[in-house]
One Martini backbone bead per residue (centre of mass of N, CA, C, O) as a GRO file, in nm:
protein
  485
    1MET     BB    1  13.914   9.877  11.157
    2ARG     BB    2  13.688  10.031  11.015
    3THR     BB    3  13.666   9.836  10.780
    4LEU     BB    4  13.584   9.586  10.944
    5ALA     BB    5  13.328   9.708  11.071
    6THR     BB    6  13.182   9.763  10.806
    7ILE     BB    7  13.173   9.468  10.708
    8LEU     BB    8  13.012   9.355  10.948
    9ILE     BB    9  12.762   9.527  10.917
   10ILE     BB   10  12.695   9.436  10.632
   11PHE     BB   11  12.670   9.138  10.689
   12PHE     BB   12  12.430   9.153  10.891
   13LEU     BB   13  12.236   9.299  10.701
   14LEU     BB   14  12.234   9.085  10.480
   15THR     BB   15  12.134   8.854  10.653
   16ALA     BB   16  11.866   8.991  10.731
   17ALA     BB   17  11.760   9.030  10.443
   18ALA     BB   18  11.751   8.731  10.372
   19SER     BB   19  11.560   8.648  10.606
   20ALA     BB   20  11.315   8.826  10.509
   21LEU     BB   21  11.253   8.614  10.269
   22ALA     BB   22  11.196   8.413  10.542
   23GLU     BB   23  10.878   8.434  10.691
   24ASP     BB   24  10.701   8.283  10.894
   25LEU     BB   25  10.354   8.194  10.982
   26PRO     BB   26  10.145   8.264  11.231
   27VAL     BB   27   9.856   8.048  11.306
   28ALA     BB   28   9.549   8.079  11.421
   29GLU     BB   29   9.307   7.840  11.576
   30ARG     BB   30   8.965   7.707  11.529
   31SER     BB   31   8.716   7.491  11.584
   32LEU     BB   32   8.462   7.356  11.436
   33THR     BB   33   8.257   7.137  11.328
   34TYR     BB   34   8.264   6.819  11.323
   35ARG     BB   35   8.276   6.719  10.986
   36GLY     BB   36   8.276   6.969  10.845
   37ILE     BB   37   8.220   7.227  10.567
   38SER     BB   38   8.372   7.506  10.493
   39TYR     BB   39   8.344   7.818  10.344
   40GLY     BB   40   8.273   8.115  10.346
   41ILE     BB   41   8.354   8.468  10.415
   42THR     BB   42   8.185   8.728  10.582
   43GLN     BB   43   8.085   9.079  10.631
   44ASP     BB   44   7.999   9.338  10.825
   45GLU     BB   45   7.998   9.665  10.940
   46ALA     BB   46   8.119   9.535  11.228
   47ASN     BB   47   8.311   9.280  11.139
   48HIS     BB   48   8.160   9.040  11.131
   49LEU     BB   49   8.166   8.695  11.097
   50TYR     BB   50   8.064   8.463  10.825
   51ILE     BB   51   8.021   8.106  10.840
   52THR     BB   52   7.985   7.839  10.625
   53ASP     BB   53   7.824   7.505  10.650
   54TRP     BB   54   7.727   7.282  10.426
   55LYS     BB   55   7.709   7.000  10.569
   56MET     BB   56   7.571   7.107  10.858
   57GLY     BB   57   7.391   7.364  10.838
   58GLU     BB   58   7.573   7.636  10.905
   59VAL     BB   59   7.621   7.946  11.104
   60TRP     BB   60   7.883   8.168  11.183
   61ARG     BB   61   7.922   8.417  11.438
   62VAL     BB   62   8.204   8.645  11.467
   63ASP     BB   63   8.399   8.815  11.699
   64PRO     BB   64   8.720   8.933  11.639
   65THR     BB   65   8.778   9.077  11.918
   66THR     BB   66   8.656   8.849  12.140
   67GLY     BB   67   8.550   8.551  12.023
   68ALA     BB   68   8.261   8.560  11.993
   69TYR     BB   69   7.985   8.324  11.939
   70THR     BB   70   7.734   8.214  11.690
   71LEU     BB   71   7.534   7.919  11.639
   72PHE     BB   72   7.358   7.819  11.349
   73GLY     BB   73   7.120   7.560  11.300
   74GLY     BB   74   6.938   7.378  11.067
   75LEU     BB   75   6.973   7.509  10.737
   76GLY     BB   76   7.114   7.354  10.540
   77ASN     BB   77   7.254   7.377  10.228
   78THR     BB   78   7.508   7.623  10.240
   79LEU     BB   79   7.722   7.887  10.079
   80ASP     BB   80   7.581   8.178  10.154
   81ALA     BB   81   7.619   8.443  10.404
   82LYS     BB   82   7.431   8.745  10.492
   83SER     BB   83   7.412   9.066  10.625
   84ASP     BB   84   7.209   9.306  10.694
   85ALA     BB   85   7.142   9.626  10.815
   86ILE     BB   86   6.990   9.474  11.090
   87GLY     BB   87   7.131   9.162  11.120
   88ASN     BB   88   7.020   8.978  10.929
   89ILE     BB   89   7.032   8.644  10.788
   90TRP     BB   90   7.108   8.543  10.460
   91LEU     BB   91   7.003   8.237  10.280
   92THR     BB   92   7.055   7.949  10.099
   93SER     BB   93   6.936   7.637   9.953
   94PHE     BB   94   7.080   7.412   9.746
   95SER     BB   95   6.876   7.148   9.787
   96ASN     BB   96   6.653   7.375   9.810
   97PRO     BB   97   6.376   7.610   9.744
   98TYR     BB   98   6.530   7.823   9.960
   99LEU     BB   99   6.467   8.115  10.147
  100ASN     BB  100   6.656   8.265  10.418
  101ARG     BB  101   6.593   8.404  10.762
  102ILE     BB  102   6.766   8.528  11.032
  103ASN     BB  103   6.613   8.651  11.330
  104THR     BB  104   6.819   8.817  11.550
  105THR     BB  105   6.592   9.011  11.703
  106ALA     BB  106   6.460   8.781  11.809
  107ASN     BB  107   6.257   8.639  12.099
  108PRO     BB  108   6.347   8.410  11.983
  109ILE     BB  109   6.529   8.292  11.745
  110THR     BB  110   6.448   8.287  11.394
  111LEU     BB  111   6.311   8.119  11.095
  112THR     BB  112   6.262   8.227  10.760
  113THR     BB  113   6.075   8.059  10.492
  114TRP     BB  114   6.093   8.047  10.136
  115ASP     BB  115   5.907   7.887   9.884
  116LEU     BB  116   5.971   7.840   9.526
  117SER     BB  117   5.810   7.599   9.392
  118ALA     BB  118   5.538   7.775   9.314
  119TRP     BB  119   5.649   7.999   9.124
  120GLU     BB  120   5.795   7.754   8.939
  121PRO     BB  121   5.729   7.425   8.910
  122SER     BB  122   5.943   7.342   8.665
  123ARG     BB  123   6.176   7.395   8.845
  124THR     BB  124   6.530   7.360   8.931
  125TYR     BB  125   6.656   7.436   9.235
  126LYS     BB  126   6.988   7.612   9.279
  127LEU     BB  127   7.101   7.795   9.527
  128SER     BB  128   7.323   8.074   9.629
  129GLY     BB  129   7.402   8.369   9.614
  130VAL     BB  130   7.433   8.688   9.807
  131ALA     BB  131   7.266   9.018   9.799
  132PHE     BB  132   7.254   9.385   9.831
  133ASP     BB  133   7.092   9.671   9.782
  134ASP     BB  134   7.003  10.009   9.835
  135LEU     BB  135   6.689   9.888   9.901
  136ASP     BB  136   6.714   9.604  10.057
  137ARG     BB  137   6.731   9.397   9.849
  138VAL     BB  138   6.729   9.057   9.750
  139TRP     BB  139   6.991   8.874   9.603
  140PHE     BB  140   7.002   8.573   9.390
  141SER     BB  141   7.132   8.273   9.275
  142GLU     BB  142   7.173   8.018   9.014
  143TRP     BB  143   7.228   7.664   8.994
  144GLY     BB  144   7.291   7.432   8.712
  145GLU     BB  145   7.229   7.307   8.431
  146VAL     BB  146   7.307   7.367   8.106
  147SER     BB  147   6.995   7.342   8.003
  148ASP     BB  148   6.921   7.564   8.172
  149THR     BB  149   6.730   7.853   8.261
  150GLN     BB  150   6.867   8.086   8.420
  151LEU     BB  151   6.846   8.285   8.725
  152LEU     BB  152   6.793   8.602   8.861
  153TYR     BB  153   6.718   8.729   9.190
  154ARG     BB  154   6.444   8.931   9.345
  155PHE     BB  155   6.371   9.033   9.686
  156ASP     BB  156   6.086   9.177   9.860
  157PRO     BB  157   5.999   9.180  10.192
  158ALA     BB  158   5.770   9.399  10.191
  159SER     BB  159   5.597   9.249   9.932
  160ASN     BB  160   5.673   8.942   9.855
  161GLN     BB  161   5.842   8.979   9.591
  162LEU     BB  162   5.942   8.794   9.296
  163CYS     BB  163   6.222   8.823   9.070
  164GLY     BB  164   6.313   8.718   8.738
  165TYR     BB  165   6.627   8.679   8.541
  166THR     BB  166   6.752   8.625   8.253
  167LEU     BB  167   7.020   8.433   8.119
  168PRO     BB  168   7.274   8.365   7.905
  169GLY     BB  169   7.279   8.028   7.889
  170GLY     BB  170   7.289   8.072   8.172
  171ASN     BB  171   7.409   7.984   8.512
  172HIS     BB  172   7.727   7.905   8.722
  173GLY     BB  173   7.719   8.042   9.027
  174TRP     BB  174   7.799   8.127   9.382
  175TYR     BB  175   7.849   8.446   9.361
  176LEU     BB  176   7.796   8.788   9.486
  177LEU     BB  177   7.827   9.138   9.374
  178TYR     BB  178   7.789   9.475   9.488
  179GLN     BB  179   7.786   9.770   9.248
  180ALA     BB  180   7.657  10.039   9.199
  181PRO     BB  181   7.412   9.906   8.985
  182TYR     BB  182   7.570   9.632   9.024
  183LEU     BB  183   7.608   9.284   8.938
  184TRP     BB  184   7.830   9.027   9.019
  185LEU     BB  185   7.917   8.732   8.822
  186SER     BB  186   7.963   8.385   8.758
  187ASP     BB  187   8.060   8.133   8.495
  188TRP     BB  188   8.199   7.802   8.533
  189VAL     BB  189   8.090   7.669   8.255
  190GLN     BB  190   8.115   7.931   8.039
  191ALA     BB  191   8.351   8.126   8.104
  192ARG     BB  192   8.233   8.386   8.286
  193ILE     BB  193   8.175   8.739   8.321
  194LEU     BB  194   7.919   8.923   8.502
  195ARG     BB  195   7.700   9.222   8.443
  196PHE     BB  196   7.428   9.364   8.627
  197ASN     BB  197   7.171   9.592   8.574
  198THR     BB  198   6.931   9.688   8.815
  199VAL     BB  199   6.784   9.908   8.627
  200THR     BB  200   6.802   9.806   8.305
  201GLN     BB  201   6.870   9.484   8.267
  202GLU     BB  202   7.157   9.481   8.172
  203LEU     BB  203   7.391   9.251   8.025
  204THR     BB  204   7.741   9.184   8.075
  205TYR     BB  205   7.988   8.979   7.898
  206TRP     BB  206   8.291   8.782   7.954
  207GLY     BB  207   8.560   8.621   7.883
  208ALA     BB  208   8.794   8.428   8.110
  209GLY     BB  209   8.917   8.203   7.939
  210THR     BB  210   9.085   7.925   7.913
  211LYS     BB  211   8.942   7.696   8.119
  212ALA     BB  212   8.751   7.859   8.282
  213GLU     BB  213   8.660   7.878   8.657
  214PRO     BB  214   8.502   8.098   8.818
  215ARG     BB  215   8.466   8.193   9.159
  216GLY     BB  216   8.587   8.398   9.336
  217LEU     BB  217   8.516   8.744   9.434
  218ALA     BB  218   8.653   9.084   9.359
  219LEU     BB  219   8.705   9.432   9.440
  220ASP     BB  220   8.856   9.720   9.359
  221ALA     BB  221   8.916  10.065   9.373
  222ASP     BB  222   8.895  10.072   9.033
  223GLY     BB  223   8.669   9.842   8.942
  224ASN     BB  224   8.797   9.576   8.939
  225ILE     BB  225   8.772   9.236   8.860
  226TRP     BB  226   8.817   8.945   9.063
  227TRP     BB  227   8.946   8.596   9.036
  228ALA     BB  228   8.915   8.250   9.083
  229ASP     BB  229   9.071   7.990   8.885
  230ILE     BB  230   9.004   7.645   8.894
  231GLY     BB  231   9.082   7.550   8.599
  232ALA     BB  232   9.377   7.720   8.541
  233GLY     BB  233   9.534   7.837   8.790
  234LYS     BB  234   9.419   8.146   8.836
  235ILE     BB  235   9.430   8.501   8.828
  236GLY     BB  236   9.175   8.737   8.761
  237GLN     BB  237   9.137   9.038   8.541
  238LEU     BB  238   8.891   9.309   8.495
  239ASN     BB  239   8.836   9.584   8.279
  240PRO     BB  240   8.526   9.725   8.200
  241THR     BB  241   8.627   9.976   8.030
  242THR     BB  242   8.871   9.831   7.843
  243ASN     BB  243   8.868   9.501   7.842
  244ALA     BB  244   9.094   9.408   8.020
  245LEU     BB  245   9.274   9.097   8.034
  246LYS     BB  246   9.424   8.936   8.325
  247LEU     BB  247   9.655   8.662   8.376
  248PHE     BB  248   9.763   8.466   8.668
  249SER     BB  249   9.989   8.230   8.736
  250LEU     BB  250  10.057   8.017   8.956
  251PRO     BB  251  10.360   7.910   9.068
  252ASP     BB  252  10.205   7.611   9.162
  253SER     BB  253  10.018   7.502   8.909
  254GLY     BB  254  10.213   7.295   8.868
  255PRO     BB  255  10.433   7.075   8.907
  256PRO     BB  256  10.338   6.891   9.186
  257ASN     BB  257  10.077   7.061   9.302
  258TYR     BB  258   9.846   7.194   9.143
  259SER     BB  259   9.731   7.471   9.208
  260ILE     BB  260   9.408   7.597   9.344
  261PRO     BB  261   9.201   7.858   9.333
  262TYR     BB  262   8.908   7.999   9.519
  263MET     BB  263   8.975   8.272   9.680
  264VAL     BB  264   8.936   8.637   9.719
  265SER     BB  265   9.127   8.936   9.833
  266VAL     BB  266   9.144   9.291   9.891
  267LYS     BB  267   9.461   9.477   9.979
  268ASP     BB  268   9.628   9.746   9.894
  269GLY     BB  269   9.647   9.609   9.587
  270PHE     BB  270   9.632   9.323   9.691
  271ILE     BB  271   9.610   8.963   9.628
  272TRP     BB  272   9.437   8.739   9.809
  273TYR     BB  273   9.464   8.373   9.849
  274THR     BB  274   9.328   8.052   9.807
  275ALA     BB  275   9.477   7.712   9.805
  276GLN     BB  276   9.476   7.390   9.637
  277GLY     BB  277   9.663   7.083   9.637
  278ASP     BB  278   9.820   6.780   9.596
  279GLU     BB  279  10.026   6.849   9.851
  280VAL     BB  280   9.933   7.161   9.923
  281GLY     BB  281   9.832   7.430  10.101
  282THR     BB  282   9.764   7.788  10.038
  283LEU     BB  283   9.879   8.122  10.095
  284GLY     BB  284   9.843   8.420   9.894
  285ARG     BB  285  10.030   8.690   9.714
  286LEU     BB  286   9.949   8.948   9.480
  287ASP     BB  287  10.142   9.169   9.268
  288PRO     BB  288  10.029   9.334   8.987
  289ALA     BB  289  10.280   9.540   8.947
  290VAL     BB  290  10.497   9.282   8.915
  291ALA     BB  291  10.363   9.061   8.798
  292THR     BB  292  10.327   8.824   8.550
  293GLY     BB  293  10.105   8.853   8.275
  294THR     BB  294   9.825   8.795   8.058
  295LEU     BB  295   9.735   9.006   7.793
  296SER     BB  296   9.399   9.106   7.691
  297THR     BB  297   9.096   9.115   7.498
  298ALA     BB  298   8.760   9.137   7.600
  299SER     BB  299   8.466   9.074   7.457
  300PRO     BB  300   8.170   9.225   7.474
  301ASN     BB  301   7.841   9.131   7.584
  302THR     BB  302   7.492   9.172   7.529
  303PHE     BB  303   7.190   9.163   7.750
  304THR     BB  304   6.838   9.148   7.787
  305ALA     BB  305   6.641   9.093   8.035
  306THR     BB  306   6.378   8.903   8.161
  307GLU     BB  307   6.094   8.987   8.350
  308THR     BB  308   5.963   8.808   8.646
  309CYS     BB  309   5.670   8.871   8.855
  310ARG     BB  310   5.591   8.732   9.183
  311PRO     BB  311   5.446   8.617   9.445
  312LEU     BB  312   5.512   8.479   9.737
  313SER     BB  313   5.483   8.280   9.965
  314THR     BB  314   5.446   8.271  10.275
  315GLY     BB  315   5.642   8.261  10.528
  316THR     BB  316   5.799   8.046  10.753
  317THR     BB  317   5.821   8.006  11.114
  318THR     BB  318   6.103   7.913  11.314
  319THR     BB  319   6.308   7.776  11.513
  320VAL     BB  320   6.653   7.807  11.609
  321SER     BB  321   6.956   7.689  11.649
  322VAL     BB  322   7.149   7.798  11.945
  323THR     BB  323   7.502   7.880  11.998
  324THR     BB  324   7.721   7.991  12.254
  325GLY     BB  325   8.048   8.166  12.279
  326GLU     BB  326   8.416   8.166  12.358
  327TRP     BB  327   8.737   8.256  12.234
  328THR     BB  328   9.008   8.253  12.401
  329GLU     BB  329   9.299   8.374  12.494
  330PRO     BB  330   9.499   8.190  12.337
  331TRP     BB  331   9.540   8.065  12.039
  332PRO     BB  332   9.616   7.818  11.866
  333THR     BB  333   9.943   7.760  11.707
  334ARG     BB  334  10.074   7.761  11.374
  335THR     BB  335  10.315   7.704  11.114
  336TRP     BB  336  10.380   7.868  10.816
  337LEU     BB  337  10.558   7.829  10.528
  338ASP     BB  338  10.794   8.017  10.366
  339THR     BB  339  10.807   8.000   9.986
  340SER     BB  340  10.896   8.265   9.820
  341ALA     BB  341  11.180   8.198   9.699
  342SER     BB  342  11.029   8.002   9.472
  343ALA     BB  343  10.903   8.242   9.353
  344SER     BB  344  10.794   8.475   9.162
  345ALA     BB  345  10.737   8.774   9.079
  346GLY     BB  346  10.488   8.903   9.306
  347TRP     BB  347  10.507   8.649   9.504
  348PHE     BB  348  10.346   8.494   9.797
  349LEU     BB  349  10.406   8.205  10.013
  350TYR     BB  350  10.203   7.980  10.220
  351GLU     BB  351  10.250   7.677  10.391
  352ALA     BB  352  10.110   7.416  10.510
  353PRO     BB  353  10.167   7.190  10.783
  354GLY     BB  354   9.946   7.008  10.642
  355ALA     BB  355   9.612   6.912  10.515
  356GLU     BB  356   9.514   7.175  10.446
  357LEU     BB  357   9.206   7.351  10.304
  358PRO     BB  358   9.175   7.634  10.172
  359TYR     BB  359   8.914   7.892  10.124
  360GLY     BB  360   8.809   8.108  10.285
  361ILE     BB  361   8.823   8.484  10.272
  362SER     BB  362   8.923   8.757  10.502
  363ILE     BB  363   8.960   9.110  10.576
  364GLU     BB  364   9.045   9.248  10.909
  365GLY     BB  365   9.224   9.492  10.897
  366THR     BB  366   9.531   9.325  11.004
  367ARG     BB  367   9.361   9.062  10.929
  368ILE     BB  368   9.345   8.717  10.836
  369TRP     BB  369   9.085   8.496  10.713
  370VAL     BB  370   9.039   8.131  10.728
  371THR     BB  371   8.929   7.834  10.587
  372ASP     BB  372   8.911   7.478  10.669
  373GLN     BB  373   8.811   7.174  10.512
  374MET     BB  374   8.954   6.938  10.653
  375TYR     BB  375   8.928   7.040  10.980
  376ASN     BB  376   8.734   7.265  11.033
  377LYS     BB  377   8.853   7.580  11.036
  378LEU     BB  378   8.951   7.881  11.195
  379MET     BB  379   9.176   8.128  11.067
  380ARG     BB  380   9.458   8.341  11.190
  381ALA     BB  381   9.638   8.641  11.077
  382VAL     BB  382   9.889   8.863  11.043
  383LEU     BB  383   9.968   9.099  10.846
  384PRO     BB  384  10.212   9.184  10.664
  385ILE     BB  385  10.454   9.433  10.681
  386HIS     BB  386  10.616   9.548  10.427
  387LEU     BB  387  10.625   9.367  10.188
  388PRO     BB  388  10.831   9.235   9.989
  389THR     BB  389  10.967   9.212   9.655
  390ALA     BB  390  11.009   8.963   9.459
  391THR     BB  391  11.258   8.846   9.226
  392SER     BB  392  11.363   8.707   8.876
  393THR     BB  393  11.611   8.825   8.785
  394THR     BB  394  11.905   8.903   8.745
  395THR     BB  395  12.194   8.931   8.883
  396PRO     BB  396  12.280   9.145   9.120
  397THR     BB  397  12.421   9.479   9.180
  398ILE     BB  398  12.592   9.629   9.454
  399THR     BB  399  12.673   9.981   9.467
  400THR     BB  400  12.927  10.195   9.619
  401THR     BB  401  13.008  10.561   9.599
  402PRO     BB  402  13.215  10.755   9.727
  403THR     BB  403  13.295  11.118   9.759
  404ARG     BB  404  13.599  11.061   9.639
  405THR     BB  405  13.880  11.045   9.466
  406LYS     BB  406  13.945  10.764   9.608
  407THR     BB  407  13.741  10.504   9.518
  408PRO     BB  408  13.609  10.246   9.657
  409THR     BB  409  13.512   9.928   9.520
  410ILE     BB  410  13.210   9.749   9.598
  411THR     BB  411  13.101   9.410   9.526
  412LEU     BB  412  12.787   9.230   9.512
  413THR     BB  413  12.732   8.869   9.432
  414PRO     BB  414  12.481   8.689   9.435
  415THR     BB  415  12.364   8.336   9.395
  416ARG     BB  416  12.092   8.425   9.339
  417THR     BB  417  11.796   8.443   9.117
  418LYS     BB  418  11.577   8.578   9.341
  419THR     BB  419  11.652   8.913   9.340
  420PRO     BB  420  11.699   9.231   9.386
  421THR     BB  421  11.764   9.549   9.242
  422ILE     BB  422  12.022   9.756   9.394
  423THR     BB  423  12.102  10.112   9.411
  424LEU     BB  424  12.361  10.300   9.589
  425THR     BB  425  12.409  10.670   9.626
  426PRO     BB  426  12.573  10.844   9.834
  427THR     BB  427  12.542  11.159  10.000
  428ARG     BB  428  12.600  11.448  10.187
  429THR     BB  429  12.304  11.583  10.188
  430LYS     BB  430  12.118  11.309  10.281
  431THR     BB  431  12.356  11.117  10.373
  432PRO     BB  432  12.570  10.951  10.530
  433THR     BB  433  12.933  10.933  10.496
  434ILE     BB  434  13.147  10.664  10.467
  435THR     BB  435  13.491  10.690  10.513
  436ARG     BB  436  13.819  10.608  10.357
  437THR     BB  437  14.168  10.627  10.395
  438PRO     BB  438  14.395  10.522  10.208
  439THR     BB  439  14.731  10.372  10.259
  440GLN     BB  440  14.733  10.344   9.951
  441THR     BB  441  14.781  10.403   9.610
  442GLN     BB  442  14.578  10.179   9.583
  443THR     BB  443  14.298  10.014   9.549
  444PRO     BB  444  14.133   9.845   9.767
  445THR     BB  445  14.051   9.492   9.830
  446ILE     BB  446  13.755   9.344   9.963
  447THR     BB  447  13.689   9.001  10.064
  448ALA     BB  448  13.379   8.820  10.132
  449THR     BB  449  13.256   8.496  10.242
  450THR     BB  450  12.919   8.385  10.280
  451THR     BB  451  12.720   8.128  10.455
  452LYS     BB  452  12.366   8.053  10.468
  453THR     BB  453  12.168   7.836  10.643
  454LYS     BB  454  11.853   7.728  10.592
  455PRO     BB  455  11.579   7.614  10.614
  456PRO     BB  456  11.379   7.415  10.496
  457ASN     BB  457  11.287   7.502  10.162
  458THR     BB  458  11.552   7.678  10.139
  459PRO     BB  459  11.796   7.842  10.014
  460THR     BB  460  12.127   7.893   9.976
  461PHE     BB  461  12.318   8.175  10.086
  462THR     BB  462  12.557   8.334   9.876
  463ALA     BB  463  12.822   8.582   9.943
  464THR     BB  464  13.016   8.805   9.754
  465LEU     BB  465  13.245   9.050   9.890
  466THR     BB  466  13.325   9.409   9.783
  467ILE     BB  467  13.059   9.559   9.927
  468ILE     BB  468  12.805   9.638  10.170
  469VAL     BB  469  12.464   9.776  10.092
  470PRO     BB  470  12.185   9.695  10.204
  471THR     BB  471  11.821   9.767  10.110
  472GLN     BB  472  11.650   9.555  10.211
  473GLU     BB  473  11.344   9.501  10.313
  474LEU     BB  474  11.209   9.430  10.623
  475THR     BB  475  10.997   9.145  10.704
  476ASN     BB  476  10.704   8.991  10.734
  477PHE     BB  477  10.495   8.696  10.718
  478LEU     BB  478  10.239   8.479  10.543
  479TYR     BB  479  10.030   8.164  10.592
  480LEU     BB  480   9.791   7.941  10.407
  481PRO     BB  481   9.511   7.690  10.379
  482ILE     BB  482   9.248   7.456  10.128
  483ILE     BB  483   8.896   7.224  10.012
  484PHE     BB  484   8.673   7.191   9.717
  485ARG     BB  485   8.573   7.048   9.398
   0.00000   0.00000   0.00000
């Protein structure tokens, strides 16, 4: 009877462990402006979220704790909006040569606009990413045609002076990251990752790989730069100290989905990303310690920028359209399907329930926030805790050997191809030992076969049991999707 009870306990634990490999993700969502196209999400020091809507010319500021929001409208085509140290919001206008500041402390709230057209009349300005340095100066980048001599800009609002810095062969990036004393930016026309020293004006750049088009950027705790490669369907990592370049191909970057990553965010050593595909959008998580990537050495090149500084014309101030409201709980929720069982080692995937096109991504506390470009929504989900690591190695064998003279041997051989290898050897000193005194002179063999049918899009799990002591960590999962190519 004790043997039967042990087998039943093992069976239920194994079933639960298998189920943990397929935990769908509840995703709460709220609609933004109808027919808009939302882009990135940034955060300030108080964790307020800032969402840009390029098509509608809007910036949303959302309090993630209360759901209260402020919508600033009539701002022109903007790609990136960030809050400075006193709460003002800076943004560029991609279609016009404008640098803008929403003066959130003014009453009423106003918009100050600096026109760059007279600073160098011959230039065609297409402005994009925004960042701030330690002196509260505003940096922003420029995107243009291949033939243009692109510039990186620094604006000092105290002196009204604008400085431009030449970049080698131009630059075509949308976002900036500041890591004192450096600015990181990408060039997705020339397939480069660039680092600009704001003190010495020296620029170092590395090739980002074949067919690379780096888009979203993120830094990890070790100073590595990460990016989403929309050209090759990969997540890229560069160690600027060793010049090590590592590229990770998305599990579904090939047919039929041809998934393309757009933005990345780093949390506890994991790389979360948004991706859009031919069939479905996804939210993914990469564990770089487990996933297989292609490692190479990227040769650094250096370039000393030329600085040109002139005062800007005085900015003009106008009132700005402001709408306030609050999204009360509970938010409407939809389920994203966990398809991690079909992914390779170190990857976890959540598949959108409809035609969602995930783009912007930001992690606030234990929650992940994503924008959807198809339906123009802001989406929210709780990060999975203790997410297990899927593997794609050979069929594992789980063996337990009690410390008795006549030891029954029980072996479990799952029929899945992507499951972890776990070996457990219990001892009397650290863990309880469940023993059984055989009533026969020979070692008994107990075999049980169970089949669990999973929801659609997940494989059938069949286990042939000759003892079962699963140690698979059980956890919940998460998924989301987004697009704009």
